[in-house]
Every structure is written in structure tokens, then in C-alpha cells.
Amino acid sequence: MMRPGIFCSLLSQPAAQQLVNFDLKHWLILAASGSVGSTTVARDVMRIGIVGLGLIGGSLGFDWRDRGHRLLGYSRRPATCERAIARGVVDHASPDPAVLTEAEVIVLATPLGVLETTVRELRDYWHPEAIVTDVGSVKQPIVAALDPLWPRFVGGHPMAGTAENGIEAALRGLFQNRPYVLTPTDQTDPAAIAVVAQLAQELGSVVLHCDPASHDRAVATISHLPVFISASLIQTCLQEPDPAVQTLAATLASSGFCDTSRVGGGNPELGVMMARYNQAALLEQIDRYQIQLERLKTAIAAADEPAIAAILQQNQEMRPRYL
Amino acid sequence: MMRPGIFCSLLSQPAAQQLVNFDLKHWLILAASGSVGSTTVARDVMRIGIVGLGLIGGSLGFDWRDRGHRLLGYSRRPATCERAIARGVVDHASPDPAVLTEAEVIVLATPLGVLETTVRELRDYWHPEAIVTDVGSVKQPIVAALDPLWPRFVGGHPMAGTAENGIEAALRGLFQNRPYVLTPTDQTDPAAIAVVAQLAQELGSVVLHCDPASHDRAVATISHLPVFISASLIQTCLQEPDPAVQTLAATLASSGFCDTSRVGGGNPELGVMMARYNQAALLEQIDRYQIQLERLKTAIAAADEPAIAAILQQNQEMRPRYL
């Protein structure tokens, strides 16, 4: 069953030895398109295992299988394995952990809450030289938990999604032109980083490298903070004391409210996971946010229109940098 | 030039005498479609003057002209008048205020800040029985300012827009299925209300009646508050002290950030107008919002996941009522 030679050949390629800069001060965009250039570090065809066949795991499977890789799927639920095979997400899938024994790269695409348990339960089935990466949206606690559990682990975060979940929601091209962040540490095997980076490039993703803490601080600001400020907006509406005004507000709400409230009215489980796994960074960003809101409120109360205009003008100028 | 008989016939129709309920406790949806039923109170073809030929004024002109009305446009700028005629928004337009002398209904579609001055400057040119309405996004100060200036004034707010401004941005069907709020007072002529309500129905709008204060409180919650909480989010990003994290955040920002930051990165002038004309209601809603955000922050800090989940679940269930 085992073909360790393939793992060796993967590592022995000179390109795999290239230095990958993971200092955030010099984080770099490795590729803005999915083209595979001369820096290929892994074999053209690899055996990739996916643990957790939901939206992210399934969508990764689609794209990598289209590139010619052999995809092996693992899910506890036989029905999910069957659907993954039927949809063409994987070549083979099974609730038997042995399905991953031949995988050269293993992608953990389970919810954050079960990542560590999953690795502890399944790792005995993996090839000892397999490269393992995850897709978790928070990196510092995950990397801290998984680094000691697997020698060739590389933290990762493909930043894409849809409003839907599950294998039926998986789709091709989900990661095209989206950021795919790798968060290696000083201990991470450079060859493993290079292999995961190439697979991310093959998705058409913009591959970024940074340290786990900087990743968590950045996503707290632009991804997790928006959920809670948006959630507070909906709560403000729901707590309106005059029922007639509450009904009127619901009737008058339009695209502005719709957009601003979207992420605060989304999947509650995601919000709870953000609060659990990125608690410190999120709280710091909420504190910083409250200062900004208070500053605007003070300007409004003082009818300081030049101050309000200056803030809104800066926003209008700078927001496109985030789009 | 004057044909007062037409004004009289407009008023003498029995349907114009119907009671219009403008108690918010019983506000009602007069029509969800543009169909003109048996309650027609105005003539099928009217002469409608529009003051201010921008996005809103121009879009109103398109739809009413398509319904067969005669549209008369006024703008200070001759070039705007020419473009309004060339685009087919109006039958006739001029920077000469006398262009409105024959209008039976006059719609003020200028920015909020010049509404009162505009009425004072132009009203001598208007037929004394003309019905005047505005499209301002705040109603209490506008109604208070304009009610004493014109006997047959009806406050109005067609709630639609695009990211673009000006006559070139005007388009057909902008108000279809959108709320069109009328905010009459105890003093407002019921026949005038009925005429404006019918014209709003002809746009395909959902016509609502409420008192000016309730309108302002409702829009403060679902339209003005979102601008300032969204603006504070962008400021939080821009004030990030670590430039590397700021750059990383800008790169990683995706649809969640894009949606939540949209209205806070929009036209600064609109935000300043909201702060100026709806100051009291806006400040009250910011206070209420700050309590909700603090409540969520406390739950996150305490790792009170049931509390966080309960809030987010309520949001997920209730948000569709606002869409």
C-alpha cells in the first residue's frame, strides 16, 4: 500500500528547497493566477486526502481533481462519501480512515472545533511523511494545537465561502482570485510549505504567507468584527421599544440595511466559533471599534460637520483598497 | 396660462374626500403595485413640475411621463435642463422658474439643505392651489419648515436610490416595489395627500403613511445608523497601528467586509445631511446600538457561548423580516 519513494521524490526536487519568506513584514503574493510556472515544487499528479467533505473540502476536491490529482475523501457519514463520489468531488471516499493511508497531502476541512480531535483520531492511518494542512479561519490556536501533533503541518486558510454549507454546496472555482493564507512557523518544513503553496496556486488563489498572530489580527478586523457590529445593528432594531416604529423600520429597510446586516444575520455557529477561537484579537478590535464610533457620535452631537465630512471622505477614498 | 378650473375639478372628485389614515398606529399599505384602481382621485393626466433634475427627480419624471403625465422640469443649470429633455425625463425644462406656473403638482427633488430656500425663492411662480411635495430622506424638520410656507404641502420620501447621482443616473422603474412614505400632519389637506399617494402608486411603489417623527426614528435605525456603524468599521481598519497588518487586512477583506463597509464608504455629503437633519433620532439610535454592542462584547469576554448563540440565532431568524 505504502509507496514511500513517492514521498521522497517529492522532497528531493530542488525547487522544494527554496526559501519561503513567512515574515509578515515581507509577506508576498506568490501568485495572482492559477498558472503553474517554472517554480513547480510538487509532482504534477498527487494523491490528496480531504478530511471533511463539506463546502470547502468539496470545492477543493473539485478543482484539484480537475487538475489531474487523485482525490481521496474521508467523512464519518457514508451518505456524504457517496454524494462526494457521485458529484465528482473525489475519486474515492470512505468513512474508513484507512482511505487516507496513501495520501501525500492531507487537507483538514472540518469545523474548527473538531480539528484537534480529528488529527488525534486519524493520524495513525496517515503516511508518516504526509504533509498536513487545514482550512481553519483562525490560525494561532489551531497552529499551536496541531504543530505538536504532526511533523509536517502547515496552517492554511483559503478565504472563500458561500451562504450554503455541505457537500451539495461545493462548487468549482470557489477559490479563484481569492486569498489563500499560509501561516507557517519557524518550525515548519519549507518543502511542506512549498507543496501547499503550489496546490493553492493551482486553485487560482492569491497565496499569502504570514505568521498566525498577524493573520488572526487581520481577520478579526475585516471578517470577525463585521459579524458582531452587524449583529448589534440587528439587535438594535429588534429591541426598538415602539412596536409600530419597529414594524415601520422593517418595512422601510432597504439595500443599506440589507448589506450592513448580512453577516450579523448569518450562521450563528460561525460567529460562536469566531468568538471562541479568536477571542483576544476580536475583543481588541471591538475596543478599537468602540473608540471610532464614540468619536463619530461626539462629532454628530457637536454638529461638527467638518469632522464628520473628513471621516466620511477618508472612508470613501480608502475603502476601495479593501475591495 | 392659468386654468384654475382644472385644479377645482381635481378637488371636486368625491374620492378625493376619502379619509387617509396617517396615525402610525394604523399606518397602512395603500398599494403594493402600481395599478390604478377605482379609488383614483386625480385626473389621469396631470401637469407635474419637478424641481431638481437629479437621480430622484429624473427617475420620477421618466415613470410619470411614461404614464402619460406632462412633465415640467426646473433646474438652475441650463445644461441639466437640456439633458433632461434629451433623455426624455421631462416634456419641457428650463432654468426660468415660470416653467412651473402651470404645474398642478410640484415635486421638490433638491438636496435637503436647499429645500426651504428653494420654496421661498420659487413659490411666487406656482399656482396657488398647486400641491407641493418633497422627496427628502428626513421628514420632521422638513415638514416643520415647509408646512408654513405652502398651504397644500405633503411631506414625502420615495425610498430608492443608486450609487450614482445626477440626471445621467436617472432610470425607469427605480421606485417599483420600493416604499414611498407620506408624512402628512393634522393640518395637511386630505385631497392633496390622496393625489400624491396616487402618483406614488403609479410608480409601483408601496405607499405608506406615518407621522414625520416616526418616519425619522425608523429611518434613523435602518438607514442612518448603518452609515455610521459602517463608517466606524472602515475607520477601525484605517487606524490599525501595525502597517503590515493593515495591508494584510486590506488584502484579505472579502464580501463580508465589502457589504458591511459599503454605506460607510459612500457619499460623504449624504452622511453629513443625515447627521444634520436627523441628529436627535440618530444619536438616540447610536446610544441604543452601543448598548447592544457592549452586551455582545461582554458575552465574548466571558466566553458565554449560549448568550452569543442566542443573539445570533435570533438575528438569523428575524433578519428576513427586514428584507
Coordinates of N, CA and C in Angstrom, one line a residue, chain A residues 225-302:
Chain A
L225 N -14.9 41.1 13.3 CA -15.5 42.4 13.8 C -16.8 42.7 13.1
P226 N -16.8 42.7 11.7 CA -18.0 43.0 11.0 C -19.2 42.1 11.4
V227 N -19.0 40.8 11.8 CA -20.1 40.0 12.2 C -20.7 40.6 13.4
F228 N -19.9 41.0 14.4 CA -20.5 41.5 15.7 C -21.0 42.9 15.6
I229 N -20.5 43.7 14.8 CA -21.1 45.1 14.7 C -22.4 45.0 13.9
S230 N -22.4 44.1 12.9 CA -23.6 43.8 12.1 C -24.7 43.2 13.0
A231 N -24.3 42.2 13.8 CA -25.2 41.6 14.7 C -25.8 42.6 15.7
S232 N -25.0 43.6 16.2 CA -25.5 44.6 17.1 C -26.5 45.5 16.4
L233 N -26.4 45.7 15.1 CA -27.3 46.5 14.4 C -28.7 45.8 14.4
I234 N -28.7 44.5 14.1 CA -30.0 43.8 14.0 C -30.6 43.8 15.4
Q235 N -29.8 43.6 16.5 CA -30.3 43.6 17.8 C -30.9 45.0 18.2
T236 N -30.3 46.1 17.7 CA -30.8 47.4 17.9 C -32.2 47.6 17.4
C237 N -32.4 47.0 16.2 CA -33.7 47.1 15.5 C -34.7 46.2 16.3
L238 N -34.3 45.0 16.7 CA -35.2 44.1 17.4 C -35.6 44.6 18.8
Q239 N -34.7 45.4 19.4 CA -35.0 45.9 20.7 C -35.8 47.3 20.7
E240 N -36.1 47.8 19.5 CA -36.9 49.0 19.4 C -38.2 48.9 20.3
P241 N -38.3 49.8 21.2 CA -39.4 49.7 22.2 C -40.8 50.0 21.6
D242 N -40.9 50.8 20.6 CA -42.2 51.1 20.0 C -42.5 50.1 18.9
P243 N -43.5 49.2 19.1 CA -43.7 48.2 18.1 C -44.1 48.7 16.7
A244 N -44.8 49.9 16.7 CA -45.2 50.5 15.4 C -43.9 50.9 14.6
V245 N -43.0 51.6 15.3 CA -41.8 52.0 14.7 C -40.9 50.8 14.3
Q246 N -41.0 49.7 15.1 CA -40.2 48.5 14.7 C -40.8 47.9 13.4
T247 N -42.1 47.9 13.3 CA -42.7 47.4 12.1 C -42.4 48.3 10.9
L248 N -42.5 49.6 11.1 CA -42.2 50.5 10.0 C -40.8 50.4 9.6
A249 N -39.9 50.3 10.5 CA -38.5 50.1 10.2 C -38.2 48.9 9.3
A250 N -38.9 47.8 9.7 CA -38.8 46.6 8.9 C -39.3 46.8 7.5
T251 N -40.3 47.6 7.4 CA -40.9 47.8 6.0 C -40.0 48.7 5.2
L252 N -39.4 49.7 5.9 CA -38.6 50.7 5.1 C -37.1 50.2 4.9
A253 N -36.7 49.2 5.6 CA -35.3 48.7 5.4 C -35.0 48.4 3.9
S254 N -33.9 48.9 3.4 CA -33.6 48.6 2.0 C -32.1 48.1 1.9
S255 N -31.5 48.3 0.8 CA -30.3 47.7 0.5 C -29.2 48.1 1.5
G256 N -29.2 49.3 2.0 CA -28.2 49.7 3.0 C -28.3 48.8 4.2
F257 N -29.5 48.6 4.7 CA -29.7 47.8 5.9 C -29.4 46.3 5.5
C258 N -29.8 45.9 4.4 CA -29.6 44.5 4.0 C -28.1 44.2 4.0
D259 N -27.3 45.1 3.3 CA -25.9 44.8 3.3 C -25.2 44.9 4.6
T260 N -25.6 45.9 5.4 CA -24.9 46.1 6.7 C -25.3 45.0 7.7
S261 N -26.4 44.4 7.5 CA -26.9 43.4 8.5 C -26.6 42.0 8.0
R262 N -26.0 41.8 6.8 CA -25.9 40.5 6.3 C -25.1 39.5 7.2
V263 N -23.9 39.9 7.5 CA -23.0 38.9 8.2 C -23.5 38.8 9.6
G264 N -24.2 39.7 10.2 CA -24.7 39.6 11.5 C -25.9 38.8 11.6
G265 N -26.5 38.4 10.5 CA -27.7 37.6 10.5 C -27.4 36.2 9.9
G266 N -26.1 35.9 9.8 CA -25.7 34.6 9.2 C -25.7 33.5 10.2
N267 N -25.0 32.4 9.8 CA -24.8 31.2 10.5 C -24.3 31.5 12.0
P268 N -25.2 31.2 13.0 CA -24.8 31.5 14.4 C -23.5 30.7 14.8
E269 N -23.4 29.5 14.3 CA -22.2 28.7 14.7 C -20.9 29.3 14.3
L270 N -20.9 29.9 13.1 CA -19.6 30.6 12.7 C -19.3 31.7 13.6
G271 N -20.3 32.5 14.0 CA -20.0 33.6 15.0 C -19.5 33.1 16.3
V272 N -20.1 32.0 16.8 CA -19.6 31.5 18.1 C -18.2 31.0 17.9
M273 N -17.9 30.4 16.8 CA -16.5 29.9 16.6 C -15.5 31.0 16.6
M274 N -15.9 32.1 15.9 CA -15.0 33.3 15.9 C -14.8 33.8 17.3
A275 N -15.8 33.9 18.1 CA -15.7 34.4 19.5 C -14.9 33.4 20.3
R276 N -15.0 32.1 20.0 CA -14.2 31.1 20.8 C -12.8 31.1 20.4
Y277 N -12.5 31.0 19.1 CA -11.1 30.8 18.7 C -10.3 32.1 18.5
N278 N -11.0 33.2 18.3 CA -10.2 34.4 18.1 C -10.6 35.5 19.1
Q279 N -10.9 35.0 20.3 CA -11.5 35.9 21.3 C -10.6 37.1 21.6
A280 N -9.3 36.9 21.8 CA -8.5 38.0 22.2 C -8.4 39.1 21.1
A281 N -8.1 38.7 19.9 CA -8.0 39.6 18.8 C -9.3 40.3 18.5
L282 N -10.4 39.5 18.6 CA -11.7 40.1 18.4 C -12.1 41.2 19.4
L283 N -11.8 40.9 20.7 CA -12.1 41.8 21.8 C -11.3 43.1 21.6
E284 N -10.1 43.0 21.2 CA -9.2 44.1 21.0 C -9.8 45.0 19.8
Q285 N -10.3 44.3 18.8 CA -10.8 45.1 17.6 C -12.1 45.7 18.0
I286 N -12.9 45.1 18.8 CA -14.2 45.7 19.3 C -13.9 46.9 20.1
D287 N -12.9 46.8 21.0 CA -12.5 48.0 21.8 C -12.1 49.2 20.8
R288 N -11.3 48.8 19.8 CA -10.8 49.9 18.9 C -12.0 50.4 18.1
Y289 N -12.9 49.6 17.7 CA -14.1 50.0 17.0 C -15.0 51.0 17.9
Q290 N -15.1 50.6 19.1 CA -16.0 51.5 20.0 C -15.4 52.9 20.1
I291 N -14.1 53.0 20.1 CA -13.5 54.3 20.1 C -13.8 55.1 18.9
Q292 N -13.8 54.4 17.8 CA -14.1 55.1 16.5 C -15.6 55.5 16.5
L293 N -16.5 54.7 16.9 CA -17.9 55.0 16.9 C -18.2 56.2 17.9
E294 N -17.5 56.1 19.0 CA -17.7 57.2 20.0 C -17.2 58.5 19.4
R295 N -16.1 58.5 18.7 CA -15.6 59.7 18.0 C -16.6 60.3 17.0
L296 N -17.2 59.4 16.2 CA -18.2 59.9 15.3 C -19.5 60.4 16.0
K297 N -19.9 59.7 17.1 CA -21.1 60.2 17.9 C -20.8 61.6 18.5
T298 N -19.6 61.8 19.0 CA -19.2 63.1 19.6 C -19.3 64.2 18.5
A299 N -18.9 63.9 17.3 CA -18.9 64.8 16.2 C -20.4 65.1 15.8
I300 N -21.2 64.1 15.8 CA -22.6 64.3 15.5 C -23.3 65.1 16.5
A301 N -23.0 64.8 17.8 CA -23.7 65.5 18.9 C -23.2 67.0 18.9
A302 N -22.0 67.3 18.5 CA -21.4 68.6 18.5 C -21.8 69.3 17.2

